[in-house]
CSV table of C-alpha atoms in Angstrom, one decimal:
chain,number,residue,atom,x,y,z
R,345,UNK,CA,-10.7,-42.0,-59.4
R,346,UNK,CA,-14.3,-43.1,-58.6
R,347,UNK,CA,-16.7,-40.3,-58.4
R,348,UNK,CA,-20.3,-40.8,-56.6
R,349,UNK,CA,-21.8,-37.6,-56.8
R,350,UNK,CA,-25.3,-36.7,-55.3
R,351,UNK,CA,-27.5,-33.9,-56.5
R,352,UNK,CA,-27.9,-31.7,-53.7
R,353,UNK,CA,-26.1,-31.0,-50.7
R,354,UNK,CA,-28.5,-29.1,-48.5
R,355,UNK,CA,-31.9,-29.6,-49.0
R,356,UNK,CA,-35.2,-28.1,-46.9
R,357,UNK,CA,-38.9,-29.2,-47.5
R,358,UNK,CA,-41.8,-29.2,-45.9
R,359,UNK,CA,-43.4,-31.7,-43.8
R,360,UNK,CA,-45.3,-34.2,-46.4
R,361,UNK,CA,-43.9,-33.1,-49.3
R,362,UNK,CA,-42.6,-35.6,-51.7
R,363,UNK,CA,-38.7,-35.8,-51.6
R,364,UNK,CA,-36.3,-37.2,-54.1
R,365,UNK,CA,-32.3,-38.0,-53.4
R,366,UNK,CA,-30.2,-38.6,-56.5
R,367,UNK,CA,-26.8,-40.0,-56.4
R,368,UNK,CA,-25.1,-40.6,-59.6
R,369,UNK,CA,-21.3,-42.8,-60.0
R,370,UNK,CA,-18.8,-43.2,-62.5
R,371,UNK,CA,-17.2,-46.4,-62.3
R,372,UNK,CA,-19.4,-49.5,-63.2
R,373,UNK,CA,-20.6,-50.7,-59.7
R,374,UNK,CA,-23.1,-52.7,-59.6
R,375,UNK,CA,-24.2,-52.3,-55.7
R,376,UNK,CA,-25.2,-48.8,-54.1
R,377,UNK,CA,-26.6,-48.1,-51.1
R,378,UNK,CA,-28.3,-45.5,-49.2
R,379,UNK,CA,-27.7,-44.5,-45.9
R,380,UNK,CA,-28.8,-42.1,-43.1
R,381,UNK,CA,-26.1,-40.8,-40.6
R,382,UNK,CA,-27.9,-39.2,-37.4
R,383,UNK,CA,-25.4,-38.2,-34.2
R,384,UNK,CA,-24.2,-41.3,-31.9
R,385,UNK,CA,-25.7,-43.8,-34.5
R,386,UNK,CA,-23.5,-43.9,-37.1
R,387,UNK,CA,-24.3,-44.8,-40.5
R,388,UNK,CA,-27.4,-46.8,-40.7
R,389,UNK,CA,-28.4,-48.5,-44.2
R,390,UNK,CA,-31.5,-47.9,-45.5
R,391,UNK,CA,-31.5,-49.7,-48.6
R,392,UNK,CA,-29.2,-51.2,-51.3
R,393,UNK,CA,-29.3,-52.2,-54.7
R,394,UNK,CA,-27.3,-54.7,-56.6
R,395,UNK,CA,-28.4,-54.6,-60.2
R,396,UNK,CA,-31.1,-52.4,-62.4
R,397,UNK,CA,-34.5,-52.5,-60.9
R,398,UNK,CA,-33.3,-55.1,-58.0
R,399,UNK,CA,-33.2,-53.5,-54.1
R,400,UNK,CA,-33.3,-54.9,-51.0
R,401,UNK,CA,-34.4,-53.3,-47.7
R,402,UNK,CA,-31.7,-52.2,-45.4
R,403,UNK,CA,-32.2,-51.4,-41.3
R,404,UNK,CA,-34.4,-48.5,-41.5
R,405,UNK,CA,-36.5,-48.6,-44.7
R,406,UNK,CA,-39.4,-47.4,-43.5
R,407,UNK,CA,-40.6,-44.5,-44.7
R,408,UNK,CA,-38.8,-44.9,-47.9
R,409,UNK,CA,-38.3,-46.3,-51.4
R,410,UNK,CA,-35.7,-46.3,-53.7
R,411,UNK,CA,-35.1,-46.5,-57.4
R,412,UNK,CA,-32.6,-47.8,-60.1
R,413,UNK,CA,-33.9,-47.8,-63.6
R,414,UNK,CA,-29.8,-47.3,-64.8
R,415,UNK,CA,-26.9,-48.8,-63.2
R,416,UNK,CA,-25.5,-45.3,-62.6
R,417,UNK,CA,-28.2,-43.7,-60.6
R,418,UNK,CA,-30.1,-44.8,-57.6
R,419,UNK,CA,-32.6,-42.4,-55.8
R,420,UNK,CA,-33.9,-42.2,-52.4
R,421,UNK,CA,-37.5,-41.5,-52.4
R,422,UNK,CA,-39.4,-39.7,-49.2
R,423,UNK,CA,-43.3,-40.2,-50.1
R,424,UNK,CA,-44.1,-38.0,-47.1
R,425,UNK,CA,-41.3,-36.3,-45.5
R,426,UNK,CA,-41.4,-36.1,-41.8
R,427,UNK,CA,-39.6,-34.1,-39.5
R,428,UNK,CA,-38.1,-37.3,-38.1
R,429,UNK,CA,-36.6,-37.9,-41.4
R,430,UNK,CA,-34.2,-34.6,-41.0
R,431,UNK,CA,-30.7,-36.2,-41.1
R,432,UNK,CA,-27.6,-36.3,-43.2
R,433,UNK,CA,-28.1,-38.8,-46.5
R,434,UNK,CA,-25.4,-40.7,-47.8
R,435,UNK,CA,-24.8,-42.3,-51.2
R,436,UNK,CA,-22.2,-45.2,-51.6
R,437,UNK,CA,-21.0,-47.9,-54.2
R,438,UNK,CA,-18.8,-50.8,-54.5
R,439,UNK,CA,-18.4,-53.2,-56.9
R,440,UNK,CA,-20.1,-56.7,-56.6
R,441,UNK,CA,-18.7,-60.0,-55.5
R,442,UNK,CA,-18.4,-62.7,-52.5
R,443,UNK,CA,-15.6,-61.7,-49.7
R,444,UNK,CA,-15.4,-59.5,-47.4
R,445,UNK,CA,-13.0,-57.2,-48.9
R,446,UNK,CA,-14.8,-54.5,-51.7
R,447,UNK,CA,-14.7,-51.1,-50.1
R,448,UNK,CA,-17.8,-49.1,-50.8
R,449,UNK,CA,-17.3,-45.6,-52.3
R,450,UNK,CA,-19.2,-42.5,-50.6
R,451,UNK,CA,-20.9,-39.4,-52.4
R,452,UNK,CA,-20.3,-36.0,-50.2
R,453,UNK,CA,-23.7,-36.3,-48.5
R,454,UNK,CA,-27.0,-34.8,-48.6
R,455,UNK,CA,-28.1,-32.7,-45.6
R,456,UNK,CA,-32.0,-32.6,-45.8
R,457,UNK,CA,-34.0,-30.6,-43.0
R,458,UNK,CA,-37.8,-31.1,-43.2
R,459,UNK,CA,-39.3,-28.5,-41.4
Q,251,UNK,CA,-27.3,-56.3,-31.3
Q,252,UNK,CA,-24.6,-53.7,-31.7
Q,253,UNK,CA,-21.8,-55.1,-34.2
Q,254,UNK,CA,-19.3,-52.4,-33.4
Q,255,UNK,CA,-18.8,-50.5,-30.6
Q,256,UNK,CA,-16.9,-47.3,-30.6
Q,257,UNK,CA,-16.7,-46.3,-27.2
Q,258,UNK,CA,-15.1,-42.7,-27.2
Q,259,UNK,CA,-17.8,-39.9,-28.8
Q,260,UNK,CA,-14.5,-37.8,-28.6
Q,261,UNK,CA,-10.8,-37.4,-28.4
Q,262,UNK,CA,-7.9,-35.4,-28.3
Q,263,UNK,CA,-4.4,-35.4,-29.3
Q,264,UNK,CA,-1.7,-32.7,-29.7
Q,265,UNK,CA,0.1,-32.1,-33.0
Q,266,UNK,CA,2.3,-34.7,-34.1
Q,267,UNK,CA,1.9,-37.1,-31.1
Q,268,UNK,CA,0.2,-40.6,-32.3
Q,269,UNK,CA,-3.0,-41.6,-31.2
Q,270,UNK,CA,-5.4,-44.6,-30.7
Q,271,UNK,CA,-9.2,-44.9,-31.7
Q,272,UNK,CA,-10.8,-48.3,-30.2
Q,273,UNK,CA,-13.1,-50.3,-32.1
Q,274,UNK,CA,-14.7,-53.8,-31.4
Q,275,UNK,CA,-16.7,-55.4,-32.7
Q,276,UNK,CA,-19.6,-58.9,-33.2
Q,277,UNK,CA,-19.3,-61.2,-35.4
Q,278,UNK,CA,-19.7,-65.5,-35.5
Q,279,UNK,CA,-18.1,-65.6,-39.0
Q,280,UNK,CA,-14.7,-66.4,-39.6
Q,281,UNK,CA,-14.9,-64.3,-42.5
Q,282,UNK,CA,-15.1,-60.9,-42.2
Q,283,UNK,CA,-13.4,-57.5,-43.2
Q,284,UNK,CA,-12.8,-54.4,-40.9
Q,285,UNK,CA,-12.5,-51.1,-42.4
Q,286,UNK,CA,-12.0,-47.1,-41.1
Q,287,UNK,CA,-13.0,-44.5,-42.7
Q,288,UNK,CA,-12.5,-40.8,-41.9
Q,289,UNK,CA,-15.2,-38.0,-42.4
Q,290,UNK,CA,-14.3,-34.3,-42.6
Q,291,UNK,CA,-16.8,-31.4,-42.1
Q,292,UNK,CA,-17.1,-31.6,-45.8
Q,293,UNK,CA,-19.1,-35.0,-45.3
Q,294,UNK,CA,-17.7,-37.3,-47.7
Q,295,UNK,CA,-16.7,-41.0,-46.4
Q,296,UNK,CA,-13.1,-41.6,-47.0
Q,297,UNK,CA,-11.3,-45.0,-47.1
Q,298,UNK,CA,-8.5,-45.2,-45.0
Q,299,UNK,CA,-7.5,-49.1,-44.2
Q,300,UNK,CA,-8.8,-52.6,-44.6
Q,301,UNK,CA,-7.9,-55.9,-42.4
Q,302,UNK,CA,-9.2,-59.1,-43.3
Q,303,UNK,CA,-10.1,-61.6,-40.6
Q,304,UNK,CA,-7.1,-64.0,-42.4
Q,305,UNK,CA,-4.6,-61.6,-42.4
Q,306,UNK,CA,-1.9,-62.3,-40.2
Q,307,UNK,CA,-0.5,-59.2,-40.0
Q,308,UNK,CA,-1.8,-56.0,-39.1
Q,309,UNK,CA,-2.8,-53.4,-41.5
Q,310,UNK,CA,-0.9,-50.3,-42.5
Q,311,UNK,CA,-1.2,-47.3,-44.9
Q,312,UNK,CA,0.8,-44.5,-44.6
Q,313,UNK,CA,0.4,-42.9,-40.7
Q,314,UNK,CA,-2.2,-45.1,-40.1
Q,315,UNK,CA,-2.2,-48.8,-38.7
Q,316,UNK,CA,-4.6,-51.0,-37.7
Q,317,UNK,CA,-4.2,-53.3,-34.6
Q,318,UNK,CA,-6.1,-56.1,-34.6
Q,319,UNK,CA,-6.5,-58.3,-32.0
Q,320,UNK,CA,-8.8,-61.4,-33.1
Q,321,UNK,CA,-9.2,-62.8,-30.3
Q,322,UNK,CA,-10.2,-59.9,-28.5
Q,323,UNK,CA,-12.5,-58.6,-31.6
Q,324,UNK,CA,-10.7,-55.2,-31.6
Q,325,UNK,CA,-9.7,-53.3,-34.3
Q,326,UNK,CA,-8.1,-50.2,-33.4
Q,327,UNK,CA,-6.6,-47.8,-35.8
Q,328,UNK,CA,-3.6,-45.8,-35.0
Q,329,UNK,CA,-2.7,-42.7,-36.1
Q,330,UNK,CA,0.8,-41.6,-36.0
Q,331,UNK,CA,2.0,-38.3,-35.9
Q,332,UNK,CA,-1.3,-36.1,-36.2
Q,333,UNK,CA,-1.6,-33.3,-38.6
Q,334,UNK,CA,-4.4,-30.7,-38.2
Q,335,UNK,CA,-5.4,-32.1,-41.0
Q,336,UNK,CA,-6.6,-35.7,-39.4
Q,337,UNK,CA,-9.2,-33.4,-37.4
Q,338,UNK,CA,-12.7,-35.3,-38.4
Q,339,UNK,CA,-15.1,-38.1,-37.2
Q,340,UNK,CA,-14.2,-41.7,-37.9
Q,341,UNK,CA,-15.6,-44.5,-38.2
Q,342,UNK,CA,-15.3,-48.5,-38.1
Q,343,UNK,CA,-17.1,-50.6,-40.2
Q,344,UNK,CA,-17.0,-54.4,-40.7
Q,345,UNK,CA,-18.4,-56.6,-43.6
Q,346,UNK,CA,-19.4,-60.1,-42.7
Q,347,UNK,CA,-19.0,-63.7,-44.4
Q,348,UNK,CA,-19.2,-64.5,-48.1
Q,349,UNK,CA,-22.2,-62.9,-49.5
Q,350,UNK,CA,-22.8,-60.3,-51.3
Q,351,UNK,CA,-21.0,-57.2,-49.8
Q,352,UNK,CA,-24.3,-55.6,-48.2
Q,353,UNK,CA,-23.6,-56.2,-44.7
Q,354,UNK,CA,-21.8,-53.8,-43.8
Q,355,UNK,CA,-22.4,-52.3,-40.6
Q,356,UNK,CA,-20.5,-49.0,-38.9
Q,357,UNK,CA,-20.1,-47.8,-35.3
Q,358,UNK,CA,-21.4,-44.4,-33.7
Q,359,UNK,CA,-17.9,-42.7,-34.5
Q,360,UNK,CA,-15.0,-40.8,-33.1
Q,361,UNK,CA,-14.9,-37.1,-33.5
Q,362,UNK,CA,-11.2,-36.5,-33.2
Q,363,UNK,CA,-9.7,-33.0,-32.5
Q,364,UNK,CA,-5.8,-32.3,-33.1
Q,365,UNK,CA,-4.4,-29.5,-31.3
Q,366,UNK,CA,-1.5,-27.1,-32.1
């Protein structure tokens, strides 16, 4: 079974703190993704990475950065957390390749609250 | 522009009955894929079913089937014989074209509640 794990299920941080969300996958997938999920908006892509040290911006990268130093690990960083970053954060991974059929495998999510 | 539209924020269905969750999409690509995911209250997204744009037959996976109407750009999920465990959020998603698979777009989701 594909396993995508996230470091925390629930996290509470204060405004201005630096926040790290960690994601690890064990299926040797090339692609890794970070989404945020908000009610009524579905999932929105923050960043994705298709290789170690490679990253591309998604739809809503502002206020976030990412790091991928090892193939299996993809970190999302909130440099200075703000209350509007309170959300559910989902990590996903998939095989690389052209063609539309590659599904993404998701982690359990991290519910982040910024106070 | 919204690529994936799910017009039903919430749906109710009686246990053992069938239910259809609507999804329409917008693309100019000829090659694309459509996905449905289930998200229980635990939060994890579970892949349910996939339909390719060139697939001539509707996809089926157990009690799940995808009613694919290409000309209407709709990809509705049909769940037959609903079970209490089907209560969850359901997301429709699309990936376009032949590039690396970063362009997956999700709808806003439909919350399905199965009544006993």
